[in-house]
Short mmCIF file of C-alpha atoms in Angstrom, two decimals:
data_model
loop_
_atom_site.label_atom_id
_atom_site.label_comp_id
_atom_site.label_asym_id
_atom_site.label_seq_id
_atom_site.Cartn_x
_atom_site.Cartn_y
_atom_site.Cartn_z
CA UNK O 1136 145.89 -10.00 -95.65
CA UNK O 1137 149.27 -9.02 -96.95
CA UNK O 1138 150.39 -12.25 -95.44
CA UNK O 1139 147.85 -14.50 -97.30
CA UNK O 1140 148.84 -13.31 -100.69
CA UNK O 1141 152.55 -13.49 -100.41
CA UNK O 1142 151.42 -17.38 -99.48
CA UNK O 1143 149.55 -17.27 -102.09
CA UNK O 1144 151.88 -16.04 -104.78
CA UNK O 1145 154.57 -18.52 -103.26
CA UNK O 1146 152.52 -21.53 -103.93
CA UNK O 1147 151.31 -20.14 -107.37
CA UNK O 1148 155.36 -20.33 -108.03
CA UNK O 1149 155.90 -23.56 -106.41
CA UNK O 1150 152.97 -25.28 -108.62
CA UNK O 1151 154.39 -23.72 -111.71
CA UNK O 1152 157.83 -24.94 -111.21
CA UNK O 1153 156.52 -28.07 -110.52
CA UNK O 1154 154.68 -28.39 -113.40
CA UNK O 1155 158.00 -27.01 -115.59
CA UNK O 1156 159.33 -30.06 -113.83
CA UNK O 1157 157.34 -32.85 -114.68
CA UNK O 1158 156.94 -31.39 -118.00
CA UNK O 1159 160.31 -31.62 -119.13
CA UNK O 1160 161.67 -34.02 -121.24
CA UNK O 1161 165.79 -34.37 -122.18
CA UNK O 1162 165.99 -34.11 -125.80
CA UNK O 1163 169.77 -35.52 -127.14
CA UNK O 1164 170.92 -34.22 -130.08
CA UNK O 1165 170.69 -36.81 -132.69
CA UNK O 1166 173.22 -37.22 -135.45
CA UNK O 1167 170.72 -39.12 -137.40
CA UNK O 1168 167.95 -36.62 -137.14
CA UNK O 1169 170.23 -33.56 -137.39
CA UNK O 1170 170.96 -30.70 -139.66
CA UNK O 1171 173.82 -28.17 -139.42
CA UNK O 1172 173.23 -24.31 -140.62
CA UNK O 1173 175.35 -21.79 -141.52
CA UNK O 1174 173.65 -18.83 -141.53
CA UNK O 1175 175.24 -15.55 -143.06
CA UNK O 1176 178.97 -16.11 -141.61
CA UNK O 1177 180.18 -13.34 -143.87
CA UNK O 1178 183.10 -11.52 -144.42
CA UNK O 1179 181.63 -8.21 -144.02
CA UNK O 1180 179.19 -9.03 -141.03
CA UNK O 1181 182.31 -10.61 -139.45
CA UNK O 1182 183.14 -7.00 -138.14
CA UNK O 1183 179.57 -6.54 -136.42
CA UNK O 1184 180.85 -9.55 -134.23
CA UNK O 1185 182.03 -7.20 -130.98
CA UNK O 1186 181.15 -9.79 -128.31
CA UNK O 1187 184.07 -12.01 -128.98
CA UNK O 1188 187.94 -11.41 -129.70
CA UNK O 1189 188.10 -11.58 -133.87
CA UNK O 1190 190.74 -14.08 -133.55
CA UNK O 1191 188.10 -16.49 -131.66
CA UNK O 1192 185.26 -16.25 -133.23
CA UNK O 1193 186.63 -17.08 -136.76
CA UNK O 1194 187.65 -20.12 -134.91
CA UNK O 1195 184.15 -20.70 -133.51
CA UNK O 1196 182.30 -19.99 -137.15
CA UNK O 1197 184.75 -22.45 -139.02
CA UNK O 1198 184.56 -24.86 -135.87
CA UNK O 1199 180.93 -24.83 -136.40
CA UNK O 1200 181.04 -25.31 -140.41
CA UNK O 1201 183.42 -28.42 -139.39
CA UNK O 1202 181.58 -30.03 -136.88
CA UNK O 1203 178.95 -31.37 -140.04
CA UNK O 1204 181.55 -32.89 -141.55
CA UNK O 1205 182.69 -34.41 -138.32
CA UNK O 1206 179.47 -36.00 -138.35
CA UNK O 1207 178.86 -36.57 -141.57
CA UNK O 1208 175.34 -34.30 -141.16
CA UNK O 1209 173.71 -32.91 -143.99
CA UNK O 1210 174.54 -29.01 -144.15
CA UNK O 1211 172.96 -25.72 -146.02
CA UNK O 1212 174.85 -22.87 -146.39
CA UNK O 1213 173.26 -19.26 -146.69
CA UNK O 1214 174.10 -15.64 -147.02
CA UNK O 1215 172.11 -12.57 -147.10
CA UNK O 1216 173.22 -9.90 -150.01
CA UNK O 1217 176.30 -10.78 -150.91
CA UNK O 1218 177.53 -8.73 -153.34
CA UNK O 1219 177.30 -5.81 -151.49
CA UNK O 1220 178.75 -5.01 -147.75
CA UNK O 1221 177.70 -8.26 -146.33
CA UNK O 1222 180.72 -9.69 -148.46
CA UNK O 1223 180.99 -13.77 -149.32
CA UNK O 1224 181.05 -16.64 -146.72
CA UNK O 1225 184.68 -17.51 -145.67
CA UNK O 1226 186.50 -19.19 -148.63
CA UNK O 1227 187.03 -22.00 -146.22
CA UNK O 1228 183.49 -22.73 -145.25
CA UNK O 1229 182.79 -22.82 -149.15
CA UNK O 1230 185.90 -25.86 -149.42
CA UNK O 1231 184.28 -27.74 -146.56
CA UNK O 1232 180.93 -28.06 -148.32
CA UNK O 1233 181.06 -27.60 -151.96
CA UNK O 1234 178.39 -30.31 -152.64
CA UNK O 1235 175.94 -28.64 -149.88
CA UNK O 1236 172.71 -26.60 -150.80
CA UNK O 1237 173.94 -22.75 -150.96
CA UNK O 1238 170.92 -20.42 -150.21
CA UNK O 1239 172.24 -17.25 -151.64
CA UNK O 1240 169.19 -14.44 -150.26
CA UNK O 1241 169.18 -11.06 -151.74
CA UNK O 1242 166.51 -9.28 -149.92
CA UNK O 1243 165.33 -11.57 -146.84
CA UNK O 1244 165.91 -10.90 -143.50
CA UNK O 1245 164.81 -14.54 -141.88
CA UNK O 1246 166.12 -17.14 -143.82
CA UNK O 1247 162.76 -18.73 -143.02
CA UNK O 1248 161.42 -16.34 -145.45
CA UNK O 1249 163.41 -17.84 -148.33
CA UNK O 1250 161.34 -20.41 -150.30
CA UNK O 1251 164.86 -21.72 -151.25
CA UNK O 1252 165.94 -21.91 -148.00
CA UNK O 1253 162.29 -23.50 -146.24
CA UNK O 1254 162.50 -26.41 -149.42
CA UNK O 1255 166.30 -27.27 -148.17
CA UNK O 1256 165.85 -27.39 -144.49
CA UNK O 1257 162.24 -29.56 -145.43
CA UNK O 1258 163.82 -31.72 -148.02
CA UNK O 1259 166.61 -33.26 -145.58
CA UNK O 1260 163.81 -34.55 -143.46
CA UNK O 1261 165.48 -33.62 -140.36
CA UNK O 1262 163.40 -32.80 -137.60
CA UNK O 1263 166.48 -31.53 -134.90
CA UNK O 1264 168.23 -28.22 -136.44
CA UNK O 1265 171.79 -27.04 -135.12
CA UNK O 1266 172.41 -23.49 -136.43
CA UNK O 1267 175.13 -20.16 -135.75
CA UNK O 1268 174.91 -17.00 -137.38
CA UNK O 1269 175.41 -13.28 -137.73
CA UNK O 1270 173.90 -11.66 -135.69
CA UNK O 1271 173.34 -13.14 -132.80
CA UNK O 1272 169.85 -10.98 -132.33
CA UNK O 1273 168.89 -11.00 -136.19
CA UNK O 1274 169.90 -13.66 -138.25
CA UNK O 1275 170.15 -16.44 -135.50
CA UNK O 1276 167.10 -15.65 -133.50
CA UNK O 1277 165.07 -14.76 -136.44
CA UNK O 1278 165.28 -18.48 -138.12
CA UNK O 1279 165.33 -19.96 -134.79
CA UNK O 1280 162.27 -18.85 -133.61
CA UNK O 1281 160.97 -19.43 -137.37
CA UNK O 1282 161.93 -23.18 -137.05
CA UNK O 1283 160.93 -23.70 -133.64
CA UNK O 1284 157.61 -22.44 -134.70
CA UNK O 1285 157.43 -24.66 -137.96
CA UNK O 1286 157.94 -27.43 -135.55
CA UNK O 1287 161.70 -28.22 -135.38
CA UNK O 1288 163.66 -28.60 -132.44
CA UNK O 1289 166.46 -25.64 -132.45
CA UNK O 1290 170.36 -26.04 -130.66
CA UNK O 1291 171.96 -22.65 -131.29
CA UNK O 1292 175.55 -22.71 -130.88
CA UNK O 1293 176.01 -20.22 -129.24
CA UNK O 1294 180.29 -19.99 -130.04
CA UNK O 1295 179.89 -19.20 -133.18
CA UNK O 1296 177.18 -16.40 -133.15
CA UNK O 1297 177.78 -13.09 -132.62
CA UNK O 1298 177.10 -9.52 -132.31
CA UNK O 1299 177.32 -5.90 -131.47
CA UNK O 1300 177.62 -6.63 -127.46
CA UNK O 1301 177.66 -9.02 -124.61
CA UNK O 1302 174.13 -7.14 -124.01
CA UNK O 1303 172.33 -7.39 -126.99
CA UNK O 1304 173.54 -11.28 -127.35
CA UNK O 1305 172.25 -11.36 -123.82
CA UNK O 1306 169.16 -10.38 -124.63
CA UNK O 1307 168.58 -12.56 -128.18
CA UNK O 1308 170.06 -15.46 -126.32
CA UNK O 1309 167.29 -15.19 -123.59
CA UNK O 1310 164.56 -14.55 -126.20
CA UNK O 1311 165.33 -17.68 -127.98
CA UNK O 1312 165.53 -19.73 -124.85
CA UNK O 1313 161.54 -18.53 -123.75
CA UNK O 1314 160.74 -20.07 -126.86
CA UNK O 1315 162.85 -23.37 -126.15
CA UNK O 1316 165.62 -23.12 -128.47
CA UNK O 1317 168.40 -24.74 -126.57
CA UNK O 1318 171.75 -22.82 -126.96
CA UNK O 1319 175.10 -24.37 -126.08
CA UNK O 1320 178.67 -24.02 -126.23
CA UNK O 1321 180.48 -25.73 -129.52
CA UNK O 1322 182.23 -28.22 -126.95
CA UNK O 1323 178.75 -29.44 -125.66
CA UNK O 1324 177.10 -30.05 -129.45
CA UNK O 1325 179.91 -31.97 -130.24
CA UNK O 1326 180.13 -34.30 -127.05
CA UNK O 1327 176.13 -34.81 -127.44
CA UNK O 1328 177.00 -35.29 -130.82
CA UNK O 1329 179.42 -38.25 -130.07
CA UNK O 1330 177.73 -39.06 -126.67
CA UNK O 1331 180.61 -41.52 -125.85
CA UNK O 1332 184.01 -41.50 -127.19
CA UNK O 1333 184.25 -45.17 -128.36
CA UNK O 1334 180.84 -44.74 -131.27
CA UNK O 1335 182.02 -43.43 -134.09
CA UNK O 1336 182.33 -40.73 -134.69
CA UNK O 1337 184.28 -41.05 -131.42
CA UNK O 1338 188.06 -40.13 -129.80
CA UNK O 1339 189.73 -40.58 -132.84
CA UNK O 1340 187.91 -37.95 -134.92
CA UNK O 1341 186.64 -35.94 -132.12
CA UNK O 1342 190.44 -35.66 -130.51
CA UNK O 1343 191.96 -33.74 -133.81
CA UNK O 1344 188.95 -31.47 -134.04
CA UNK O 1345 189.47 -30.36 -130.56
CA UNK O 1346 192.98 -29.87 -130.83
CA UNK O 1347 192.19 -27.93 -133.66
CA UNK O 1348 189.65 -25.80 -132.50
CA UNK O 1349 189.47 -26.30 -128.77
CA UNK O 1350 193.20 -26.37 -127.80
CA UNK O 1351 192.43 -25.87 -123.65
CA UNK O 1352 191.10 -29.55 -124.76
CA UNK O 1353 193.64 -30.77 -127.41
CA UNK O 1354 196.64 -30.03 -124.99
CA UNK O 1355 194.52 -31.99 -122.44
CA UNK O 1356 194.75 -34.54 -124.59
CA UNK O 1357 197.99 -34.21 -125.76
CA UNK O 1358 199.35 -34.53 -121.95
CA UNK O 1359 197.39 -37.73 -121.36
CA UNK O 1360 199.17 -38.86 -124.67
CA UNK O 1361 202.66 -37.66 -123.45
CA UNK O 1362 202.32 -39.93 -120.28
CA UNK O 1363 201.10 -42.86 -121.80
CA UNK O 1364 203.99 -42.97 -124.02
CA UNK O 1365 206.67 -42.13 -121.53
CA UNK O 1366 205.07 -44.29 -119.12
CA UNK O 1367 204.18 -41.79 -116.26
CA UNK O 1368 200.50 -42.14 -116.18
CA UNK O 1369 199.47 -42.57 -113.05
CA UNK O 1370 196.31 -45.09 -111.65
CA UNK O 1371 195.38 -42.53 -108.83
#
């Protein structure tokens, strides 16, 4: 008996991974059909950010701000209470976008919530939604799940959100993914971004970005560079 329903249970998993499988369907991100977010980036909710080194993940939020203008994709910024603890966005998000929608919440928690914000998102007539924010658990998951319910498709970066621990982004990250947000690293949205590095946006706008924000990359590139020019690249 005990025998019959382990089998049992083992083909009940078996038939639902197979139907995961032949369910699934490889959705790119499209820069025609995207939208970037920056959600609540603040000065003072910076500090809340424990589950990266400070120095990183302002590199990660104003990578993520960037990447929009990279690809030329429409962009709405928001912040929750800012005149308070929460503090402003970073002055240099602001520069990067001065002509994008600015959302400016004083009492919501979900963005989603904001009729402001819900007209924005709508009125770009995106239908694929790329967003970061603080925190990882709150304001990210919150709208994510929000969206993915209002019927968008949701990439979190998931570089340039943060909070309180590795465990409690551990835990938002895997709530968003049972409800199919995707999450992925800033390199990765870029590169499906691009896709291949002769469209354009391709190498020669990607390249600077990465060596601005990515340098493990940049210097990559920088080497290949060096040997090209000095003629010690080899074939192998």
């Amino acid at each position: 008996m005990q025998f019959n329903a382990s089998f049992t249970r083992l083909a009940l998993a078996l038939l639902s991974f197979a139907a995961l499988a032949t369910a699934f369907k490889y959705e790119r991100i499209d820069k025609n059909n995207s939208v970037l977010l920056v959600v609540d980036h603040q000065e003072g909710l910076f500090q809340l950010a424990r589950d990266f080194h400070p120095v990183e993940f302002k590199n990660n939020i104003l990578a993520h701000a960037e990447l929009a203008k990279v690809f030329n994709l429409p962009t709405i910024l928001t912040t929750s209470a800012e005149h308070g603890p929460n503090g402003p966005l970073p002055q240099e998000i602001i520069d990067m976008h001065p002509s994008a929608p600015f959302i400016r919440r004083n009492g919501e928690v979900n963005a989603w919530d904001n009729p402001d914000f819900r007209k924005a998102v709508q009125a770009t007539g995106k239908k694929q939604v790329i967003l970061a924010g603080i925190t990882t658990d709150v304001c990210t998951t919150f709208l994510a799940l929000s969206l993915v319910d209002a019927g968008y498709t949701v990439f979190a970066n998931s570089d340039a959100s943060g909070t309180f621990d590795v465990k409690t982004a551990e835990d938002a990250n895997d709530r968003m993914r049972g409800a199919g947000v995707q999450l992925l690293s800033m390199f990765a949205v870029a590169l499906e971004l691009m896709r291949d590095w002769r469209n354009t946006p391709g190498a020669p706008e990607l390249l600077p970005f990465f060596d601005k924000y990515l340098p493990e990359y940049g210097l990559l590139a920088r080497a290949h560079d060096a040997a090209v020019n000095n003629g010690t690249l080899s074939g192998l």
